[in-house]
PDB file of C-alpha atoms in Angstrom:
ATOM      1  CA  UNK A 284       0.787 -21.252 -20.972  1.00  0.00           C
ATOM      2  CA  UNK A 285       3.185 -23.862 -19.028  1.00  0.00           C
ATOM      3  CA  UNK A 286       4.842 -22.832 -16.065  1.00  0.00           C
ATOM      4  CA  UNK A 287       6.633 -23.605 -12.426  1.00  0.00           C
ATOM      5  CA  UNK A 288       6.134 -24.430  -9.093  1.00  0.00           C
ATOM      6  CA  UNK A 289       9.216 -23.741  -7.229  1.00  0.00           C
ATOM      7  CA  UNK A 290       9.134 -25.108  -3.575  1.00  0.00           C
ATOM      8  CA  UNK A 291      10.876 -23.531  -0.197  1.00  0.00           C
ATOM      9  CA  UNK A 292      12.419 -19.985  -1.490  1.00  0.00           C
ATOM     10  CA  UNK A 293      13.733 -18.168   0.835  1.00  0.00           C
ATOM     11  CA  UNK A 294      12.409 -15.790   3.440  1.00  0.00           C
ATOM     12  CA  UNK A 295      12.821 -12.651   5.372  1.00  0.00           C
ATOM     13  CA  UNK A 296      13.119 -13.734   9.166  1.00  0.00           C
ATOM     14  CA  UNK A 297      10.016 -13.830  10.917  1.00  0.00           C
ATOM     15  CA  UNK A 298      11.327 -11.964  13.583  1.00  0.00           C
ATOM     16  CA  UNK A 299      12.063  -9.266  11.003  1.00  0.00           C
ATOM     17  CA  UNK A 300       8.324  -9.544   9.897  1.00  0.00           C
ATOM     18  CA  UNK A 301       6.670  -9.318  13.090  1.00  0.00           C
ATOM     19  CA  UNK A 302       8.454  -6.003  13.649  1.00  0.00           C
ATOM     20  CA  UNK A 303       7.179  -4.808  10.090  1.00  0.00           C
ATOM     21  CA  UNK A 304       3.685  -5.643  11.174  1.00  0.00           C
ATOM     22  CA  UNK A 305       3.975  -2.935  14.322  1.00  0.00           C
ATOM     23  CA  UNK A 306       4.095  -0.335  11.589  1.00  0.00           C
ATOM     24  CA  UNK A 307       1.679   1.147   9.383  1.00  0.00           C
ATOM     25  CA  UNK A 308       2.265   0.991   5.282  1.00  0.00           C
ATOM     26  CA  UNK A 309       2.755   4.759   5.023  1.00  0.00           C
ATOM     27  CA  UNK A 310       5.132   4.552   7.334  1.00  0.00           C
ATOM     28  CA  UNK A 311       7.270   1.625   6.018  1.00  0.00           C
ATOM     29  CA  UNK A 312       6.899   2.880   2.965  1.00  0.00           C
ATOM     30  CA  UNK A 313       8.193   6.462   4.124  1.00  0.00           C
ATOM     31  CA  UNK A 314      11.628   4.043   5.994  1.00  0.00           C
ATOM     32  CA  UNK A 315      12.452   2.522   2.194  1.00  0.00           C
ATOM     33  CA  UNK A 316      12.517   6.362   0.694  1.00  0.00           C
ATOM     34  CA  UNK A 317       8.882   5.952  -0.215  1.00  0.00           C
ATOM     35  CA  UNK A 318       9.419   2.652  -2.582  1.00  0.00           C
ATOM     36  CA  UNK A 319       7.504  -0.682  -2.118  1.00  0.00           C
ATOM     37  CA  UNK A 320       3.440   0.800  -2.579  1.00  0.00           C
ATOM     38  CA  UNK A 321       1.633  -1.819  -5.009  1.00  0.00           C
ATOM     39  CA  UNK A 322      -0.940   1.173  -5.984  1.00  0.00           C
ATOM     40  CA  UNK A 323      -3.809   2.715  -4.615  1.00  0.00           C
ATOM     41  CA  UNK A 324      -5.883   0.525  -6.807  1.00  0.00           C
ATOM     42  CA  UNK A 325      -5.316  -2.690  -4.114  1.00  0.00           C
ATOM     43  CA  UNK A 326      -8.013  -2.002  -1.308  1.00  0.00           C
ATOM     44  CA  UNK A 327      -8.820  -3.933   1.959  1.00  0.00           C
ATOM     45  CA  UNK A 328     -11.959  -5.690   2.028  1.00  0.00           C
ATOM     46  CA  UNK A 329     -11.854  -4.980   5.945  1.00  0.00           C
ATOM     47  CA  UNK A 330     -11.251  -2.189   8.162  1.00  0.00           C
ATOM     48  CA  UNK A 331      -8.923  -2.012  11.179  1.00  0.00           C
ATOM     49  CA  UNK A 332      -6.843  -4.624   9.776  1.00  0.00           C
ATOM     50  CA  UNK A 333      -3.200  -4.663   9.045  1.00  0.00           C
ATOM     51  CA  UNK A 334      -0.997  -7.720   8.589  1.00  0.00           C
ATOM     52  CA  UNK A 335       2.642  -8.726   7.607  1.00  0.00           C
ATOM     53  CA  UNK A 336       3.740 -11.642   6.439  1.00  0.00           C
ATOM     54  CA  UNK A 337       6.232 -13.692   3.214  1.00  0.00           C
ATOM     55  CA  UNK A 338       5.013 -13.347   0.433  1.00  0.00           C
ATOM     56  CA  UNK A 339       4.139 -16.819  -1.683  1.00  0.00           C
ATOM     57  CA  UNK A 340       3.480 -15.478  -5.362  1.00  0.00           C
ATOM     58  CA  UNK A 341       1.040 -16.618  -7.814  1.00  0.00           C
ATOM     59  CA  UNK A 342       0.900 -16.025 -11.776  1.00  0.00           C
ATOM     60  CA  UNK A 343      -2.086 -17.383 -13.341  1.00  0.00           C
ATOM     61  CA  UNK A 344      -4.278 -16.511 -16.186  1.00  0.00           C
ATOM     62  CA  UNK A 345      -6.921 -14.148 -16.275  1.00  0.00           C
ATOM     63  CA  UNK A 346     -10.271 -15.609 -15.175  1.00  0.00           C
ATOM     64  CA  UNK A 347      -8.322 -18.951 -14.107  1.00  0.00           C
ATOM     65  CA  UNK A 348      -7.428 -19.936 -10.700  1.00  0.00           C
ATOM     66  CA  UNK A 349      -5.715 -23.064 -11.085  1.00  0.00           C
ATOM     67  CA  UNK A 350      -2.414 -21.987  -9.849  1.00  0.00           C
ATOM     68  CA  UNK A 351      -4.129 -20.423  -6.519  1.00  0.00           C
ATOM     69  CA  UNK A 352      -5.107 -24.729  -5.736  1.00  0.00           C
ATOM     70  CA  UNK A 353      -1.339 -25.530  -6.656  1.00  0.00           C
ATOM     71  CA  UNK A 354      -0.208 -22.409  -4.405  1.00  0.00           C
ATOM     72  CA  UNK A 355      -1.960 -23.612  -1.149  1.00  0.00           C
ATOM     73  CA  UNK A 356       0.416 -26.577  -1.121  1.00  0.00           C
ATOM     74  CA  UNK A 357       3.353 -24.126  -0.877  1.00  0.00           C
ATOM     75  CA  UNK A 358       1.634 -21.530   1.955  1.00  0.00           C
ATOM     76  CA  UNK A 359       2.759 -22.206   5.331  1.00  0.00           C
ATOM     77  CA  UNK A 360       2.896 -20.235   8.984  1.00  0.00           C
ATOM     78  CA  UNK A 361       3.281 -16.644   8.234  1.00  0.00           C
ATOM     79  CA  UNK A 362       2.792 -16.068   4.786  1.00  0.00           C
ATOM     80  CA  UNK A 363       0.483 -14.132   2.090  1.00  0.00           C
ATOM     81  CA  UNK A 364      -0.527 -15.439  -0.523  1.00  0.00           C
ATOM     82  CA  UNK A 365       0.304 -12.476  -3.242  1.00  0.00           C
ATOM     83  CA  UNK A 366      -1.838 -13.214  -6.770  1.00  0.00           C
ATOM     84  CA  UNK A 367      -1.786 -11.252 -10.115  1.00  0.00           C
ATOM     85  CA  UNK A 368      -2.454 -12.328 -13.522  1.00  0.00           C
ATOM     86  CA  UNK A 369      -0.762 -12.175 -17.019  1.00  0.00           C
ATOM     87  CA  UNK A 370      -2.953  -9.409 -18.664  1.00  0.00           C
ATOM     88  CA  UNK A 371      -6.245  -6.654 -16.013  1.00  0.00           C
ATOM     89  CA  UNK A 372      -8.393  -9.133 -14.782  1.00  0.00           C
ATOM     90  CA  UNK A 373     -11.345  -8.430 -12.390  1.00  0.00           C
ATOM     91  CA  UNK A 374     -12.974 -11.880 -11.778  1.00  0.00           C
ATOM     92  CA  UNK A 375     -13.626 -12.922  -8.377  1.00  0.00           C
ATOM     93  CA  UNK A 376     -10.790 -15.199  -8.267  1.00  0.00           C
ATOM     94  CA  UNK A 377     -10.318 -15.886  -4.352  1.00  0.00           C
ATOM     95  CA  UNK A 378     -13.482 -16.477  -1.914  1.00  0.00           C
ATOM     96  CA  UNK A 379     -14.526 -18.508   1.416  1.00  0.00           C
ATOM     97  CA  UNK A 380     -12.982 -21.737   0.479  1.00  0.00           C
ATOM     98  CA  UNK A 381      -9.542 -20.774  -0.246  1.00  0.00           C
ATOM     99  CA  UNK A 382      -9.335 -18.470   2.590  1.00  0.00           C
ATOM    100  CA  UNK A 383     -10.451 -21.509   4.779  1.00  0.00           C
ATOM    101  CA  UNK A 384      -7.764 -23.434   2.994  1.00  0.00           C
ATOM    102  CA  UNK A 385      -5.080 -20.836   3.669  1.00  0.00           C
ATOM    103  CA  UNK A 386      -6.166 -19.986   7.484  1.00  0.00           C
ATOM    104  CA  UNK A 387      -5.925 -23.686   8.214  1.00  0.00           C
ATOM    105  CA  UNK A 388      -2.293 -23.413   6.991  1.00  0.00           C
ATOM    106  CA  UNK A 389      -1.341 -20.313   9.318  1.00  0.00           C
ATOM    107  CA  UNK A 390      -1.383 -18.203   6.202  1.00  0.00           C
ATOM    108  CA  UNK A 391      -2.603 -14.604   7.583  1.00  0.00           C
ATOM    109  CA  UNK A 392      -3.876 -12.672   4.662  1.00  0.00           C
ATOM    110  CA  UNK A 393      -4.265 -12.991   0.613  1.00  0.00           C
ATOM    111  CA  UNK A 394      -3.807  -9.546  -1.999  1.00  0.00           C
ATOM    112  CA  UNK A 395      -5.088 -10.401  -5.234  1.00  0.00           C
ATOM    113  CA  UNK A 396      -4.353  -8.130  -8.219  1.00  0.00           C
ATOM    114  CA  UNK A 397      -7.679  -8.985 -10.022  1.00  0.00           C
ATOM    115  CA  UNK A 398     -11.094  -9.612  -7.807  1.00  0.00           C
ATOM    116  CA  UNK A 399     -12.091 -11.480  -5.158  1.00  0.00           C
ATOM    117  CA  UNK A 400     -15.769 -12.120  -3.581  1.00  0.00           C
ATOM    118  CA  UNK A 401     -17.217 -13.746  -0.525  1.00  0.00           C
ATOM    119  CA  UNK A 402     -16.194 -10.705   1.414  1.00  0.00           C
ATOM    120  CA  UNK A 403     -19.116 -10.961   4.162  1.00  0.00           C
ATOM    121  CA  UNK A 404     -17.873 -14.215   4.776  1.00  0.00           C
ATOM    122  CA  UNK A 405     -14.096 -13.544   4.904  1.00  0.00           C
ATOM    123  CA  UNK A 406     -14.613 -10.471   7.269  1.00  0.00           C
ATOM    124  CA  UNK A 407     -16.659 -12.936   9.401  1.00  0.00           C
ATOM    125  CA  UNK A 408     -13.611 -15.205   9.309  1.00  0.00           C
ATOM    126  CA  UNK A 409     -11.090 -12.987  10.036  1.00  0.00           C
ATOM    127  CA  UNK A 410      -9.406 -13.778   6.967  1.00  0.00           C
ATOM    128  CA  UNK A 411      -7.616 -10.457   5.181  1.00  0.00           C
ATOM    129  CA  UNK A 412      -8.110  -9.447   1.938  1.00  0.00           C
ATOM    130  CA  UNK A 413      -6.680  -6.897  -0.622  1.00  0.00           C
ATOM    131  CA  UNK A 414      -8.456  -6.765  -4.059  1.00  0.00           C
ATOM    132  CA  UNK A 415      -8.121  -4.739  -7.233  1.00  0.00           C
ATOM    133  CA  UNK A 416     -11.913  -5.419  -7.324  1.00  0.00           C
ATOM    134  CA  UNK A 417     -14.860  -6.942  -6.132  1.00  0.00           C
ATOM    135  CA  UNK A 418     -16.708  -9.290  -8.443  1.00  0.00           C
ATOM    136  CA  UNK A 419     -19.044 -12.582  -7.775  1.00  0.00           C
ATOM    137  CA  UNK A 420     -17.715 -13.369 -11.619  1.00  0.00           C
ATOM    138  CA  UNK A 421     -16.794 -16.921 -11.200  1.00  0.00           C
ATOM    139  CA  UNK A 422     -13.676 -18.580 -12.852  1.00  0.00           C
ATOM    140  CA  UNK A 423     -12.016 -21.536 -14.326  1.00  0.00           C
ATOM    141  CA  UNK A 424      -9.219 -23.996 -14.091  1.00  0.00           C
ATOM    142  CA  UNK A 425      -8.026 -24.935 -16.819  1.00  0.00           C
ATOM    143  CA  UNK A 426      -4.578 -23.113 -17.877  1.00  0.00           C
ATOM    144  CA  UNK A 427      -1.221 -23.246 -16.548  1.00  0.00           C
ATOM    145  CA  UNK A 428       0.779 -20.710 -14.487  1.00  0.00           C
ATOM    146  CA  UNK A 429       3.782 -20.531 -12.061  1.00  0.00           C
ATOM    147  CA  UNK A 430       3.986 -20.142  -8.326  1.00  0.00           C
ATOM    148  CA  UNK A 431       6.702 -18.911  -6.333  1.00  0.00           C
ATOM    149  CA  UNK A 432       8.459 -16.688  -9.274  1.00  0.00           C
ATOM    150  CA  UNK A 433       8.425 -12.933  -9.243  1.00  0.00           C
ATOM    151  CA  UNK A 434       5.345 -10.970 -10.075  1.00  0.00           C
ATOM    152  CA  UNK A 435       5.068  -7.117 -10.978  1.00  0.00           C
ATOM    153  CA  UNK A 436       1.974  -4.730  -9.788  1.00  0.00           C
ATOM    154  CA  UNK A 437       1.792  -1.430 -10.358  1.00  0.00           C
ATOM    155  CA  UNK A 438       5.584  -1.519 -11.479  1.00  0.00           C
ATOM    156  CA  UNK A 439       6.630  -3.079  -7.970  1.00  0.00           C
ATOM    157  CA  UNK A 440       8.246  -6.554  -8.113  1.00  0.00           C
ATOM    158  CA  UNK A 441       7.221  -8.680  -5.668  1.00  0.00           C
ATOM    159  CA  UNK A 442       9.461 -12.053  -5.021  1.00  0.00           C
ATOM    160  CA  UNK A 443       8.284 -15.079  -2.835  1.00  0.00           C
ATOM    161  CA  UNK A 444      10.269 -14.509   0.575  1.00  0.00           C
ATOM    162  CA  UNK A 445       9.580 -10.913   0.219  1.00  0.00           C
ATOM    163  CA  UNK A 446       7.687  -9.022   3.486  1.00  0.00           C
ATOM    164  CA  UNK A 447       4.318  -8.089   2.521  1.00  0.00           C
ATOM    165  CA  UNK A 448       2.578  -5.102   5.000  1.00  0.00           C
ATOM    166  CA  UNK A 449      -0.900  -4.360   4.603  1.00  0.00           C
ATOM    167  CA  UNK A 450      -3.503  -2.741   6.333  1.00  0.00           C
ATOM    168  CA  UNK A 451      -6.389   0.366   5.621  1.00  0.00           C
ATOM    169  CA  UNK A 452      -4.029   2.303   3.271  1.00  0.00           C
ATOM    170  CA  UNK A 453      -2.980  -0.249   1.076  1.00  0.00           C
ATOM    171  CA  UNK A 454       0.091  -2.543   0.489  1.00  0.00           C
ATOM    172  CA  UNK A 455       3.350  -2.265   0.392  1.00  0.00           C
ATOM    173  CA  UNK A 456       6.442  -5.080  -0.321  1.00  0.00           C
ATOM    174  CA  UNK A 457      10.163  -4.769   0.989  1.00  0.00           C
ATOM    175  CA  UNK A 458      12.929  -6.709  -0.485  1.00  0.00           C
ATOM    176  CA  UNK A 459      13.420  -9.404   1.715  1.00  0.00           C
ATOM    177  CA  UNK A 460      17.329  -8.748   1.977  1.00  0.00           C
ATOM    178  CA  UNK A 461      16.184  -5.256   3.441  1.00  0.00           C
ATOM    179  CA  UNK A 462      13.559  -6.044   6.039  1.00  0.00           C
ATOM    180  CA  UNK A 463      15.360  -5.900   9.200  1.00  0.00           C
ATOM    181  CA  UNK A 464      17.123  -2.618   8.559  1.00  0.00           C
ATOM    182  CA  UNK A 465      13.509  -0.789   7.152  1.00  0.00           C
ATOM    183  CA  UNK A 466      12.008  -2.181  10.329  1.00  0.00           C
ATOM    184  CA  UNK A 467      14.803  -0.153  12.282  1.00  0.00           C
ATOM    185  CA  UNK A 468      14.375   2.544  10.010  1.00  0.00           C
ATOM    186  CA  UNK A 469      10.380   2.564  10.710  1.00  0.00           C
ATOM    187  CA  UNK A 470      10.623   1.993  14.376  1.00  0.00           C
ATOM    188  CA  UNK A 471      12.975   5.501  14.487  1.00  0.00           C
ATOM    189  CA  UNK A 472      10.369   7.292  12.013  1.00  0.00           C
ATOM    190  CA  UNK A 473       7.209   6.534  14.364  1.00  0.00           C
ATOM    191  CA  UNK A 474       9.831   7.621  17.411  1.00  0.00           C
ATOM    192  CA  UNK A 475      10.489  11.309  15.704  1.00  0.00           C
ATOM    193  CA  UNK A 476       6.199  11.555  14.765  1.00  0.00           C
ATOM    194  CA  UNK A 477       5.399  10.422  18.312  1.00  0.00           C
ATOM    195  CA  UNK A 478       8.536  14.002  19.125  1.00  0.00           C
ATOM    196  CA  UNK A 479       5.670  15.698  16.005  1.00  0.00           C
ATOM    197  CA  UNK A 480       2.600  14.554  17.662  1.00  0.00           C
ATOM    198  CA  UNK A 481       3.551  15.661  21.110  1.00  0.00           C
ATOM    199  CA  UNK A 482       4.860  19.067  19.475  1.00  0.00           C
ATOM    200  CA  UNK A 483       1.271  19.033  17.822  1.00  0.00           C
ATOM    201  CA  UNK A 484      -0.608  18.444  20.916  1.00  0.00           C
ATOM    202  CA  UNK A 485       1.276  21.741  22.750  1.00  0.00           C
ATOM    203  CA  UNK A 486       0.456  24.083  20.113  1.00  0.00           C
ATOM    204  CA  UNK A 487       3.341  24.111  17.901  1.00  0.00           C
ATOM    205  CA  UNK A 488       2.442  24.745  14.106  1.00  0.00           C
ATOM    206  CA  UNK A 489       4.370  22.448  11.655  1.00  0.00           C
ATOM    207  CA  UNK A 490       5.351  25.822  10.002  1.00  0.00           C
ATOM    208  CA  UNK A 491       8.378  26.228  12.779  1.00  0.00           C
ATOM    209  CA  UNK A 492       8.768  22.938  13.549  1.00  0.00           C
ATOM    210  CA  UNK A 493       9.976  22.096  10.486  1.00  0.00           C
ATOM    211  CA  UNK A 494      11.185  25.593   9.503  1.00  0.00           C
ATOM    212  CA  UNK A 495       9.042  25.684   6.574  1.00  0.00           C
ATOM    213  CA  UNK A 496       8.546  29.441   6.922  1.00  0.00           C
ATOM    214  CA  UNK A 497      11.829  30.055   5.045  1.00  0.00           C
ATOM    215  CA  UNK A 498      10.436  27.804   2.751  1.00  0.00           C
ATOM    216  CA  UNK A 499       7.686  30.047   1.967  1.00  0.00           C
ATOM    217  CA  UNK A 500       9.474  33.154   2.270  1.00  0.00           C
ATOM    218  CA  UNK A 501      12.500  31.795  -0.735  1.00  0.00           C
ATOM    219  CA  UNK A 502       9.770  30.166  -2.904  1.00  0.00           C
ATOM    220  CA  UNK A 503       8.277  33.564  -2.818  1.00  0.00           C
ATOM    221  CA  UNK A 504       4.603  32.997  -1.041  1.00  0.00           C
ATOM    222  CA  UNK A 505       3.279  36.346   0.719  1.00  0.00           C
ATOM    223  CA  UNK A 506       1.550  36.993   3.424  1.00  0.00           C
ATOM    224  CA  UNK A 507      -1.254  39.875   3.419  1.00  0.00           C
ATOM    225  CA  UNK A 508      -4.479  41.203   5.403  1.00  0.00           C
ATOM    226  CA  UNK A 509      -7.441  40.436   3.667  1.00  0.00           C
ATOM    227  CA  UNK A 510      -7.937  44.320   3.240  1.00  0.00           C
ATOM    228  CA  UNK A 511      -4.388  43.776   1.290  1.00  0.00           C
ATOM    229  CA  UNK A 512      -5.120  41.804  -1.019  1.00  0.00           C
ATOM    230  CA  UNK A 513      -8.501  43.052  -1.826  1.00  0.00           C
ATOM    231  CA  UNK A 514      -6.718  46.507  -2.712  1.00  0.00           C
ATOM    232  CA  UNK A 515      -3.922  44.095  -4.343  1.00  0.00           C
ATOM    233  CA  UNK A 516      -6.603  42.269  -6.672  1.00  0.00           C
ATOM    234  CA  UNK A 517      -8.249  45.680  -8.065  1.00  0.00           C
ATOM    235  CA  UNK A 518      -5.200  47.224  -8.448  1.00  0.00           C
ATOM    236  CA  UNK A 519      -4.187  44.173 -10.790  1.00  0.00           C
ATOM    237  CA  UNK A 520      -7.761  44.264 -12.044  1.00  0.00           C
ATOM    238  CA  UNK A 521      -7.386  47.855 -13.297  1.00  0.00           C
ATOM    239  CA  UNK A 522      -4.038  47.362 -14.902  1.00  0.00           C
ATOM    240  CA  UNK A 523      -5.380  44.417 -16.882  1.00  0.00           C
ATOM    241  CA  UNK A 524      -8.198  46.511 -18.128  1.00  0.00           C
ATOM    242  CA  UNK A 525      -6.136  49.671 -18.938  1.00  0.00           C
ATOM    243  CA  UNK A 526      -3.955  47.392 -21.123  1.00  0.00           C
ATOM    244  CA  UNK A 527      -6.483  46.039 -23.001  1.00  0.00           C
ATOM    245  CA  UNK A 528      -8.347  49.695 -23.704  1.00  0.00           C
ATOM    246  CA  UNK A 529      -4.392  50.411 -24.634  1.00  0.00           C
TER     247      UNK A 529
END
């Protein structure tokens, strides 16, 4: 397939970024109405990691990595490189050398909708990974593909300039346009957990703090001593059996 490399897209404000990466994903994800999540199927390689950074955007062919060489041209300070491929692909598409590549060029993590491999030697980097897979399955170069367009995973497009957040629960994108106001609206959603967690702490159930009780009560949900329900369960029992002797 032919494609393009488009050069300098814009980006969300690194300032904007930053203050993304002091959040967890759930919890940006939560700020954007729960949106943005590329999938539980993209897993760190690492643990205790999170990142943010813009995303640069890579469409290449299954089993192919060409366009990840072209895309290292385009990575800078404070990007991710973001890869998928036209049609499920697990091959181990990223390892040691690009990620030496990319951390030379301030890039500060890679997610790669297919597989990856080397992953001893990018935890011992400190290079961070997302994967759809593992796989020491090699690949080729040899077919075209675009950089710096949008890409789709697990129905969430992600555009080069977006804000990419990763870290042991997955990954999520926001919209570029929108990252300073979700990082405002996930600084004031860890503010009211921290009010939860201190509740927590003291004793208070999550049942009154956040009145769920009535909840219960309209939905219909009983509450009954063990002896109760025991007596409740046999008399059910015996009117199932009388109407079936009836």
């Amino acid at each position: 397939m032919s494609g393009v490399i488009v050069t300098n897209p814009p980006k969300a404000e690194l300032k904007d970024v930053d203050a993304l990466a002091g959040h967890g994903v759930a919890t940006v994800s939560e700020a954007m109405g729960r949106t943005g999540l590329l999938g539980p199927g993209i897993r760190p390689v690492q643990q205790g990691v999170r990142v943010a950074g813009t995303a640069v955007t890579v469409l290449g062919w299954p089993g192919d990595n060409l366009m990840i060489h072209a895309a290292v041209e385009q990575c800078g300070e404070g990007d991710i490189l973001v890869v998928t491929t036209t049609s499920p692909s697990t091959d181990g598409m990223f390892g040691e050398l690009f990620a030496t590549a990319l951390q030379r060029r301030g890039v500060r993590g890679v997610v790669v909708n297919a597989g990856v491999r080397d992953t001893q030697q990018l935890r011992e980097m400190g290079f961070a990974a997302w994967s759809r897979a593992v796989s020491a399955q090699g690949t080729v170069k040899a077919t075209g593909g675009s950089v710096n367009v949008p890409i789709a995973i697990d129905g969430q497009v992600v555009r080069p300039g977006d804000v990419i957040v990763a870290d042991d629960d997955g990954v999520v994108v926001v919209p570029r346009e929108r990252a300073r106001e979700t990082a405002e609206a996930s600084e004031a959603r860890e503010a009211k957990e921290a009010g939860a967690r201190a509740a927590f702490l003291d004793g208070q159930l999550g049942l009154d703090r956040y009145g769920l009780r009535e909840t219960l009560e309209r939905l219909g949900v009983q509450y009954r001593s063990y002896e109760e329900h025991e007596e409740h369960e046999e008399h059910e029992e015996h009117g199932e059996n009388a109407g079936e002797r009836s």
